[in-house]
């Protein structure tokens, strides 16, 4: 059976040019049989999953290399995330930070010749250092997840309009303004990794093609070497998603990138900035450098003045801050909201939320820990409590074998008016 990471660039391009844009149209006969079996398996073993359409379930199966048990576990984990996690609540109920949105690149505009929505990302204009000093990293993660949900909704909309399945999108990454030094901010790279992991876990196989434009010759050489190594036909499970993804990435040379883009996107759908005829009407955000005067000043004295408590989390340990929510208050006043603010004296710490029901000894993870740099800007989190019991704000420093962390925190329980 041909595996997805055994597909060459030529084969993939041929498939796309023939109009087989949906994953369902790229399956072999053996893979179709596996998909049918997986649909039955999900129906019987995970009846809570609402979206059981073939074009949805095939993504989970492909992302897990047709391992049905692994795919089933992944889709169950995603269901829990969408029902209970802080991130899902946050990105659906809380407006995206307007100032942050102004400094994050990208936007949806137009569609490909096959009907895919196209997301343009002028990432070379991003200011990683400015973002680190000006905004909570949790907001940045949630903003990108909000974008992913928006793209997914756009795919559904185009599917209804065109009466055909549109289950993936194109991305154009614009490196104009990019320099390696600008992006070598360690904690920023950590957050980018967290975003990539969230996308892999909750939005699998959504990318159809990625075009990289306005890159330097040195970047082109590095990219080609890296992609050629990674796309070798190596049967290693953890490598296959990377290999398969890289097959869809194309680095376009500056001298012919317009012609290449026009192979996949009609001129009336391609923005003028990229050689097309369309007026993008400010739908693609092109961020400017964040002014230094807007950076957050952080001093220990001001933390104490703001009523923040101090906690020292020793190296290699986890500290849990108890937040009790009584049953009577939940019943009488409606569902309460826990809000917290966490600062660290030095760089990052893992922050999560867990719950223990009354008369229970086991904790349930509500929000998996995120590694967040809170040295410059506090992590501002919130969670709507569905049950009475003990909630725990988990501060995880187990990954640090050398340094303990001075943490400043405060929390509150707010009830609906």
Tab-separated table of C-alpha atoms in Angstrom:
chain	number	residue	atom	x	y	z
A	1	UNK	CA	0.000	0.000	0.000
A	2	UNK	CA	1.370	3.417	-0.956
A	3	UNK	CA	1.704	5.637	2.080
A	4	UNK	CA	1.154	9.382	1.988
A	5	UNK	CA	4.781	10.143	2.698
A	6	UNK	CA	5.754	8.010	-0.313
A	7	UNK	CA	4.081	10.541	-2.638
A	8	UNK	CA	6.577	12.596	-4.625
A	9	UNK	CA	6.209	16.295	-5.439
A	10	UNK	CA	5.549	15.452	-9.100
A	11	UNK	CA	2.802	12.985	-8.178
A	12	UNK	CA	1.217	15.460	-5.783
A	13	UNK	CA	1.240	18.282	-8.333
A	14	UNK	CA	-0.264	15.957	-10.928
A	15	UNK	CA	-3.018	14.982	-8.499
A	16	UNK	CA	-3.808	18.598	-7.669
A	17	UNK	CA	-3.781	19.735	-11.303
A	18	UNK	CA	-6.267	16.974	-12.157
A	19	UNK	CA	-8.704	18.523	-9.704
A	20	UNK	CA	-8.277	15.981	-6.924
A	21	UNK	CA	-8.004	18.600	-4.223
A	22	UNK	CA	-9.840	16.713	-1.487
A	23	UNK	CA	-8.041	14.114	0.595
A	24	UNK	CA	-10.821	11.671	-0.246
A	25	UNK	CA	-9.749	11.791	-3.893
A	26	UNK	CA	-6.140	10.952	-3.040
A	27	UNK	CA	-6.761	7.604	-1.333
A	28	UNK	CA	-5.805	4.215	-2.723
A	29	UNK	CA	-8.367	1.399	-2.705
A	30	UNK	CA	-6.782	-0.137	0.398
A	31	UNK	CA	-6.927	3.207	2.178
A	32	UNK	CA	-10.613	3.618	1.291
A	33	UNK	CA	-11.280	0.263	2.974
A	34	UNK	CA	-9.399	1.414	6.080
A	35	UNK	CA	-11.428	4.628	6.113
A	36	UNK	CA	-14.717	2.699	5.942
A	37	UNK	CA	-13.580	0.536	8.861
A	38	UNK	CA	-12.552	3.623	10.820
A	39	UNK	CA	-15.953	5.283	10.324
A	40	UNK	CA	-17.657	2.196	11.775
A	41	UNK	CA	-15.161	2.153	14.646
A	42	UNK	CA	-15.801	5.808	15.514
A	43	UNK	CA	-19.579	5.311	15.315
A	44	UNK	CA	-19.482	2.432	17.825
A	45	UNK	CA	-16.648	3.476	20.144
A	46	UNK	CA	-16.990	7.264	20.118
A	47	UNK	CA	-20.694	8.079	19.669
A	48	UNK	CA	-20.110	11.507	21.247
A	49	UNK	CA	-18.208	12.645	18.148
A	50	UNK	CA	-20.718	14.696	16.162
A	51	UNK	CA	-18.800	15.318	12.941
A	52	UNK	CA	-18.527	11.833	11.449
A	53	UNK	CA	-18.387	12.869	7.800
A	54	UNK	CA	-15.890	11.062	5.586
A	55	UNK	CA	-13.992	14.229	4.717
A	56	UNK	CA	-13.509	14.988	8.430
A	57	UNK	CA	-12.547	11.513	9.649
A	58	UNK	CA	-10.135	10.915	6.771
A	59	UNK	CA	-7.971	13.771	8.068
A	60	UNK	CA	-7.502	12.078	11.432
A	61	UNK	CA	-6.719	8.765	9.778
A	62	UNK	CA	-4.215	10.270	7.343
A	63	UNK	CA	-2.550	12.309	10.099
A	64	UNK	CA	-1.949	9.102	12.066
A	65	UNK	CA	-0.720	7.116	9.065
A	66	UNK	CA	-3.875	4.979	8.930
A	67	UNK	CA	-3.349	3.645	12.455
A	68	UNK	CA	-7.000	3.341	13.486
A	69	UNK	CA	-6.365	3.086	17.249
A	70	UNK	CA	-4.069	6.106	17.255
A	71	UNK	CA	-6.524	8.102	15.133
A	72	UNK	CA	-9.426	7.175	17.433
A	73	UNK	CA	-7.477	8.279	20.508
A	74	UNK	CA	-6.570	11.558	18.795
A	75	UNK	CA	-10.137	12.378	17.833
A	76	UNK	CA	-11.360	11.583	21.367
A	77	UNK	CA	-8.675	13.833	22.859
A	78	UNK	CA	-9.708	16.589	20.465
A	79	UNK	CA	-13.342	16.202	21.534
A	80	UNK	CA	-12.377	16.687	25.191
A	81	UNK	CA	-10.282	19.714	24.239
A	82	UNK	CA	-13.167	21.313	22.386
A	83	UNK	CA	-15.622	20.635	25.208
A	84	UNK	CA	-13.607	21.491	28.293
A	85	UNK	CA	-10.289	23.144	27.603
A	86	UNK	CA	-9.452	26.697	28.559
A	87	UNK	CA	-8.109	27.430	25.087
A	88	UNK	CA	-11.334	26.461	23.341
A	89	UNK	CA	-13.402	28.502	25.793
A	90	UNK	CA	-11.038	31.440	25.500
A	91	UNK	CA	-10.921	31.659	21.726
A	92	UNK	CA	-14.688	31.307	21.356
A	93	UNK	CA	-15.947	33.517	24.197
A	94	UNK	CA	-13.263	36.172	24.632
A	95	UNK	CA	-12.517	38.715	21.871
A	96	UNK	CA	-9.013	38.547	20.402
A	97	UNK	CA	-6.735	41.224	21.845
A	98	UNK	CA	-7.266	44.065	19.356
A	99	UNK	CA	-3.762	45.450	19.756
A	100	UNK	CA	-2.173	42.021	19.333
A	101	UNK	CA	-4.261	41.343	16.238
A	102	UNK	CA	-2.830	44.539	14.747
A	103	UNK	CA	0.715	43.167	15.062
A	104	UNK	CA	0.047	39.585	13.889
A	105	UNK	CA	0.505	38.977	10.151
A	106	UNK	CA	-1.899	37.465	7.707
A	107	UNK	CA	-5.426	37.206	6.413
A	108	UNK	CA	-7.748	35.216	4.166
A	109	UNK	CA	-8.206	36.492	0.646
A	110	UNK	CA	-9.630	34.908	-2.491
A	111	UNK	CA	-9.506	31.281	-3.499
A	112	UNK	CA	-7.429	28.934	-5.604
A	113	UNK	CA	-8.408	27.615	-9.026
A	114	UNK	CA	-9.719	24.486	-7.292
A	115	UNK	CA	-11.749	26.464	-4.779
A	116	UNK	CA	-9.446	26.429	-1.741
A	117	UNK	CA	-9.422	29.520	0.480
A	118	UNK	CA	-5.989	31.180	0.497
A	119	UNK	CA	-4.293	32.540	3.620
A	120	UNK	CA	-1.486	35.059	3.082
A	121	UNK	CA	1.107	35.394	5.855
A	122	UNK	CA	3.692	38.213	5.508
A	123	UNK	CA	5.633	36.705	8.388
A	124	UNK	CA	8.819	38.582	7.528
A	125	UNK	CA	7.204	41.720	9.000
A	126	UNK	CA	6.534	40.097	12.382
A	127	UNK	CA	8.301	41.646	15.398
A	128	UNK	CA	9.017	38.694	17.768
A	129	UNK	CA	10.942	40.736	20.332
A	130	UNK	CA	8.253	43.395	20.470
A	131	UNK	CA	5.519	40.799	20.941
A	132	UNK	CA	7.505	39.131	23.733
A	133	UNK	CA	7.714	42.430	25.624
A	134	UNK	CA	4.176	43.615	24.929
A	135	UNK	CA	1.646	40.764	24.962
A	136	UNK	CA	0.893	37.561	26.909
A	137	UNK	CA	2.039	34.523	24.959
A	138	UNK	CA	-1.266	32.805	25.721
A	139	UNK	CA	-2.999	35.550	23.724
A	140	UNK	CA	-0.700	34.862	20.785
A	141	UNK	CA	-1.471	31.125	20.843
A	142	UNK	CA	-5.202	31.780	21.087
A	143	UNK	CA	-5.076	34.338	18.270
A	144	UNK	CA	-3.526	31.790	15.912
A	145	UNK	CA	-6.066	29.138	16.970
A	146	UNK	CA	-8.819	31.646	16.291
A	147	UNK	CA	-7.374	32.057	12.784
A	148	UNK	CA	-7.445	28.269	12.322
A	149	UNK	CA	-11.125	28.161	13.298
A	150	UNK	CA	-11.847	31.018	10.892
A	151	UNK	CA	-10.155	29.134	8.042
A	152	UNK	CA	-12.142	25.996	8.890
A	153	UNK	CA	-15.399	27.964	8.790
A	154	UNK	CA	-14.371	29.474	5.451
A	155	UNK	CA	-13.847	25.958	4.048
A	156	UNK	CA	-17.375	25.000	5.145
A	157	UNK	CA	-18.774	28.158	3.565
A	158	UNK	CA	-17.025	27.511	0.239
A	159	UNK	CA	-18.194	23.880	0.292
A	160	UNK	CA	-21.810	25.046	0.491
A	161	UNK	CA	-21.336	27.685	-2.206
A	162	UNK	CA	-19.563	25.401	-4.679
A	163	UNK	CA	-21.445	22.155	-3.912
A	164	UNK	CA	-18.123	20.320	-3.635
A	165	UNK	CA	-15.915	19.336	-0.722
A	166	UNK	CA	-13.434	22.032	0.283
A	167	UNK	CA	-11.546	20.647	3.268
A	168	UNK	CA	-8.095	22.235	2.937
A	169	UNK	CA	-6.551	25.632	2.258
A	170	UNK	CA	-3.517	27.181	0.579
A	171	UNK	CA	-0.996	29.349	2.394
A	172	UNK	CA	1.381	31.921	0.920
A	173	UNK	CA	4.270	32.758	3.273
A	174	UNK	CA	5.902	36.083	2.416
A	175	UNK	CA	9.475	36.360	3.768
A	176	UNK	CA	9.971	39.976	2.708
A	177	UNK	CA	11.663	41.657	5.695
A	178	UNK	CA	12.767	38.345	7.220
A	179	UNK	CA	16.166	37.970	8.876
A	180	UNK	CA	17.342	34.981	10.968
A	181	UNK	CA	18.565	37.179	13.823
A	182	UNK	CA	15.156	38.780	14.222
A	183	UNK	CA	13.496	35.425	14.789
A	184	UNK	CA	16.137	33.836	17.031
A	185	UNK	CA	14.232	34.700	20.215
A	186	UNK	CA	14.298	31.427	22.233
A	187	UNK	CA	10.995	31.841	24.051
A	188	UNK	CA	9.264	33.024	20.889
A	189	UNK	CA	10.408	29.851	19.122
A	190	UNK	CA	8.984	27.851	22.035
A	191	UNK	CA	5.595	29.490	21.549
A	192	UNK	CA	5.728	28.842	17.796
A	193	UNK	CA	6.361	25.188	18.613
A	194	UNK	CA	3.331	25.187	20.942
A	195	UNK	CA	1.193	26.660	18.169
A	196	UNK	CA	2.403	24.011	15.706
A	197	UNK	CA	1.595	21.252	18.218
A	198	UNK	CA	-1.918	22.607	18.787
A	199	UNK	CA	-2.506	22.752	15.033
A	200	UNK	CA	-1.298	19.177	14.589
A	201	UNK	CA	-3.468	17.895	17.445
A	202	UNK	CA	-6.682	19.762	16.609
A	203	UNK	CA	-6.563	20.810	12.946
A	204	UNK	CA	-4.891	17.867	11.153
A	205	UNK	CA	-4.236	17.810	7.417
A	206	UNK	CA	-5.779	21.218	6.732
A	207	UNK	CA	-2.956	22.483	4.505
A	208	UNK	CA	-3.149	21.589	0.818
A	209	UNK	CA	-0.164	23.615	-0.390
A	210	UNK	CA	2.257	26.174	1.044
A	211	UNK	CA	4.147	28.637	-1.152
A	212	UNK	CA	7.196	30.449	0.252
A	213	UNK	CA	7.961	33.677	-1.602
A	214	UNK	CA	10.447	36.562	-1.391
A	215	UNK	CA	13.064	34.384	0.278
A	216	UNK	CA	16.814	34.844	-0.045
A	217	UNK	CA	19.078	32.464	-1.974
A	218	UNK	CA	20.640	31.231	1.269
A	219	UNK	CA	17.191	30.426	2.675
A	220	UNK	CA	16.348	28.613	-0.550
A	221	UNK	CA	19.454	26.415	-0.261
A	222	UNK	CA	18.811	25.562	3.398
A	223	UNK	CA	15.135	24.821	2.722
A	224	UNK	CA	15.902	22.520	-0.205
A	225	UNK	CA	18.535	20.575	1.743
A	226	UNK	CA	16.264	20.253	4.772
A	227	UNK	CA	13.205	19.202	2.771
A	228	UNK	CA	15.161	16.684	0.677
A	229	UNK	CA	16.515	15.038	3.825
A	230	UNK	CA	13.178	15.045	5.649
A	231	UNK	CA	11.190	13.716	2.702
A	232	UNK	CA	13.352	10.632	2.244
A	233	UNK	CA	11.157	7.563	2.320
A	234	UNK	CA	11.940	6.575	5.886
A	235	UNK	CA	9.399	4.416	7.699
A	236	UNK	CA	9.564	6.115	11.109
A	237	UNK	CA	6.203	6.996	12.656
A	238	UNK	CA	7.177	10.320	14.192
A	239	UNK	CA	8.766	11.459	10.924
A	240	UNK	CA	5.849	10.770	8.603
A	241	UNK	CA	3.656	13.811	9.361
A	242	UNK	CA	6.651	16.076	8.753
A	243	UNK	CA	7.601	14.259	5.560
A	244	UNK	CA	4.067	14.383	4.210
A	245	UNK	CA	3.680	18.068	5.060
A	246	UNK	CA	6.934	19.069	3.401
A	247	UNK	CA	5.813	17.477	0.138
A	248	UNK	CA	3.168	20.238	-0.017
A	249	UNK	CA	5.677	23.067	0.575
A	250	UNK	CA	7.203	24.903	-2.366
A	251	UNK	CA	9.919	27.539	-2.304
A	252	UNK	CA	9.323	29.866	-5.255
A	253	UNK	CA	12.289	31.628	-6.803
A	254	UNK	CA	11.854	35.440	-6.848
A	255	UNK	CA	12.314	35.650	-10.631
A	256	UNK	CA	9.334	33.395	-11.412
A	257	UNK	CA	7.221	33.372	-8.243
A	258	UNK	CA	4.392	35.380	-9.836
A	259	UNK	CA	4.085	32.906	-12.715
A	260	UNK	CA	4.076	29.991	-10.257
A	261	UNK	CA	1.370	31.548	-8.085
A	262	UNK	CA	-0.754	32.181	-11.184
A	263	UNK	CA	-0.608	28.453	-11.960
A	264	UNK	CA	-2.712	27.830	-8.871
A	265	UNK	CA	-4.551	31.134	-8.289
A	266	UNK	CA	-6.343	33.168	-10.971
A	267	UNK	CA	-5.184	36.762	-11.449
A	268	UNK	CA	-8.537	38.184	-10.310
A	269	UNK	CA	-8.136	36.242	-7.032
A	270	UNK	CA	-4.458	37.080	-6.464
A	271	UNK	CA	-3.651	40.350	-4.609
A	272	UNK	CA	-1.874	43.069	-6.552
A	273	UNK	CA	1.010	42.934	-4.053
A	274	UNK	CA	1.783	39.422	-5.331
A	275	UNK	CA	1.347	40.046	-9.045
A	276	UNK	CA	-2.413	39.670	-9.394
A	277	UNK	CA	-5.238	42.065	-10.214
A	278	UNK	CA	-7.276	41.935	-7.005
A	279	UNK	CA	-7.503	44.735	-4.448
A	280	UNK	CA	-6.972	43.046	-1.076
A	281	UNK	CA	-8.965	45.789	0.721
A	282	UNK	CA	-6.885	45.572	3.924
A	283	UNK	CA	-7.879	41.938	4.467
A	284	UNK	CA	-4.218	40.910	4.790
A	285	UNK	CA	-2.620	42.432	7.860
A	286	UNK	CA	0.941	43.679	7.368
A	287	UNK	CA	2.246	44.437	10.867
A	288	UNK	CA	4.664	47.202	11.740
A	289	UNK	CA	7.385	47.135	14.377
A	290	UNK	CA	5.994	47.522	17.901
A	291	UNK	CA	7.110	50.838	19.475
A	292	UNK	CA	9.563	50.357	22.339
A	293	UNK	CA	7.553	52.743	24.511
A	294	UNK	CA	4.663	50.252	24.492
A	295	UNK	CA	6.805	47.501	26.072
A	296	UNK	CA	5.611	46.431	29.513
A	297	UNK	CA	7.812	47.566	32.405
A	298	UNK	CA	8.185	44.862	35.011
A	299	UNK	CA	9.500	45.463	38.505
A	300	UNK	CA	9.112	43.308	41.587
A	301	UNK	CA	7.973	46.317	43.617
A	302	UNK	CA	5.022	46.950	41.309
A	303	UNK	CA	4.061	43.262	41.518
A	304	UNK	CA	3.747	43.493	45.299
A	305	UNK	CA	1.798	46.731	44.994
A	306	UNK	CA	-0.693	45.033	42.688
A	307	UNK	CA	-1.549	42.550	45.418
A	308	UNK	CA	0.299	39.619	43.886
A	309	UNK	CA	1.430	36.736	46.074
A	310	UNK	CA	4.946	35.337	45.931
A	311	UNK	CA	5.768	31.650	45.518
A	312	UNK	CA	9.127	29.976	44.953
A	313	UNK	CA	8.869	26.871	42.769
A	314	UNK	CA	11.939	24.742	43.300
A	315	UNK	CA	13.822	23.201	40.402
A	316	UNK	CA	12.360	19.959	39.128
A	317	UNK	CA	9.072	20.390	41.016
A	318	UNK	CA	5.432	21.303	40.456
A	319	UNK	CA	3.467	23.620	42.751
A	320	UNK	CA	-0.334	23.671	42.795
A	321	UNK	CA	-2.278	26.720	43.984
A	322	UNK	CA	-5.616	25.662	45.474
A	323	UNK	CA	-8.732	27.545	44.302
A	324	UNK	CA	-11.808	26.096	46.101
A	325	UNK	CA	-15.242	26.644	44.542
A	326	UNK	CA	-18.045	25.729	47.021
A	327	UNK	CA	-21.144	23.897	45.815
A	328	UNK	CA	-23.621	26.340	47.329
A	329	UNK	CA	-22.071	29.270	45.488
A	330	UNK	CA	-22.184	27.438	42.172
A	331	UNK	CA	-25.876	26.593	42.685
A	332	UNK	CA	-27.020	29.992	43.956
A	333	UNK	CA	-25.083	32.377	41.773
A	334	UNK	CA	-24.651	30.501	38.533
A	335	UNK	CA	-21.397	29.323	37.009
A	336	UNK	CA	-18.391	31.208	38.400
A	337	UNK	CA	-15.306	32.239	36.469
A	338	UNK	CA	-11.779	31.735	37.777
A	339	UNK	CA	-9.350	34.420	36.632
A	340	UNK	CA	-5.627	34.459	37.311
A	341	UNK	CA	-2.481	36.418	36.623
A	342	UNK	CA	1.009	34.872	36.769
A	343	UNK	CA	4.415	36.590	36.536
A	344	UNK	CA	7.854	34.969	36.750
A	345	UNK	CA	11.069	36.652	37.768
A	346	UNK	CA	13.055	34.681	35.216
A	347	UNK	CA	11.773	33.587	31.815
A	348	UNK	CA	9.180	30.847	31.517
A	349	UNK	CA	7.192	28.270	33.450
A	350	UNK	CA	4.535	25.712	32.513
A	351	UNK	CA	1.026	26.855	33.531
A	352	UNK	CA	-2.050	24.610	33.580
A	353	UNK	CA	-5.340	24.048	35.381
A	354	UNK	CA	-6.663	20.872	36.998
A	355	UNK	CA	-9.734	19.874	39.030
A	356	UNK	CA	-10.561	17.509	41.879
A	357	UNK	CA	-14.191	16.739	42.683
A	358	UNK	CA	-15.408	16.513	46.304
A	359	UNK	CA	-14.617	13.139	47.933
A	360	UNK	CA	-12.344	12.273	45.018
A	361	UNK	CA	-8.602	11.684	45.281
A	362	UNK	CA	-7.718	11.987	41.606
A	363	UNK	CA	-7.166	15.190	39.665
A	364	UNK	CA	-8.595	15.807	36.221
A	365	UNK	CA	-6.594	17.970	33.820
A	366	UNK	CA	-8.754	20.767	32.443
A	367	UNK	CA	-6.084	22.757	30.648
A	368	UNK	CA	-2.877	20.960	29.675
A	369	UNK	CA	0.164	22.959	30.832
A	370	UNK	CA	1.545	25.512	28.391
A	371	UNK	CA	5.131	26.706	28.531
A	372	UNK	CA	4.814	30.483	28.721
A	373	UNK	CA	7.344	33.262	29.140
A	374	UNK	CA	5.783	35.513	31.782
A	375	UNK	CA	8.894	37.505	32.653
A	376	UNK	CA	7.806	40.579	30.696
A	377	UNK	CA	4.024	40.231	30.477
A	378	UNK	CA	1.805	38.306	32.896
A	379	UNK	CA	-0.202	35.308	31.777
A	380	UNK	CA	-3.844	36.332	32.115
A	381	UNK	CA	-6.030	33.232	32.142
A	382	UNK	CA	-9.647	32.404	32.897
A	383	UNK	CA	-11.874	29.350	33.129
A	384	UNK	CA	-15.622	28.905	33.621
A	385	UNK	CA	-16.245	26.395	36.432
A	386	UNK	CA	-18.775	23.724	35.483
A	387	UNK	CA	-18.582	21.860	38.799
A	388	UNK	CA	-18.006	22.642	42.485
A	389	UNK	CA	-14.784	21.325	43.970
A	390	UNK	CA	-11.097	22.121	44.165
A	391	UNK	CA	-9.427	23.767	41.195
A	392	UNK	CA	-5.641	23.928	41.013
A	393	UNK	CA	-3.487	26.415	39.166
A	394	UNK	CA	-0.499	24.200	38.333
A	395	UNK	CA	2.944	25.825	38.080
A	396	UNK	CA	5.303	23.262	36.590
A	397	UNK	CA	9.062	23.761	36.870
A	398	UNK	CA	9.918	20.071	36.536
A	399	UNK	CA	11.764	20.717	33.276
A	400	UNK	CA	14.300	22.989	34.970
A	401	UNK	CA	17.036	20.960	36.662
A	402	UNK	CA	19.175	23.966	37.616
A	403	UNK	CA	17.048	26.995	38.495
A	404	UNK	CA	14.083	27.496	40.759
A	405	UNK	CA	11.500	30.110	39.770
A	406	UNK	CA	10.193	33.110	41.695
A	407	UNK	CA	6.524	33.350	40.766
A	408	UNK	CA	4.118	36.198	41.507
A	409	UNK	CA	0.425	35.378	41.177
A	410	UNK	CA	-3.100	36.349	42.076
A	411	UNK	CA	-6.497	34.850	41.328
A	412	UNK	CA	-10.158	35.679	41.801
A	413	UNK	CA	-13.514	33.925	41.500
A	414	UNK	CA	-16.117	36.027	39.717
A	415	UNK	CA	-19.836	35.307	39.534
A	416	UNK	CA	-22.318	36.453	36.889
A	417	UNK	CA	-24.192	39.644	37.679
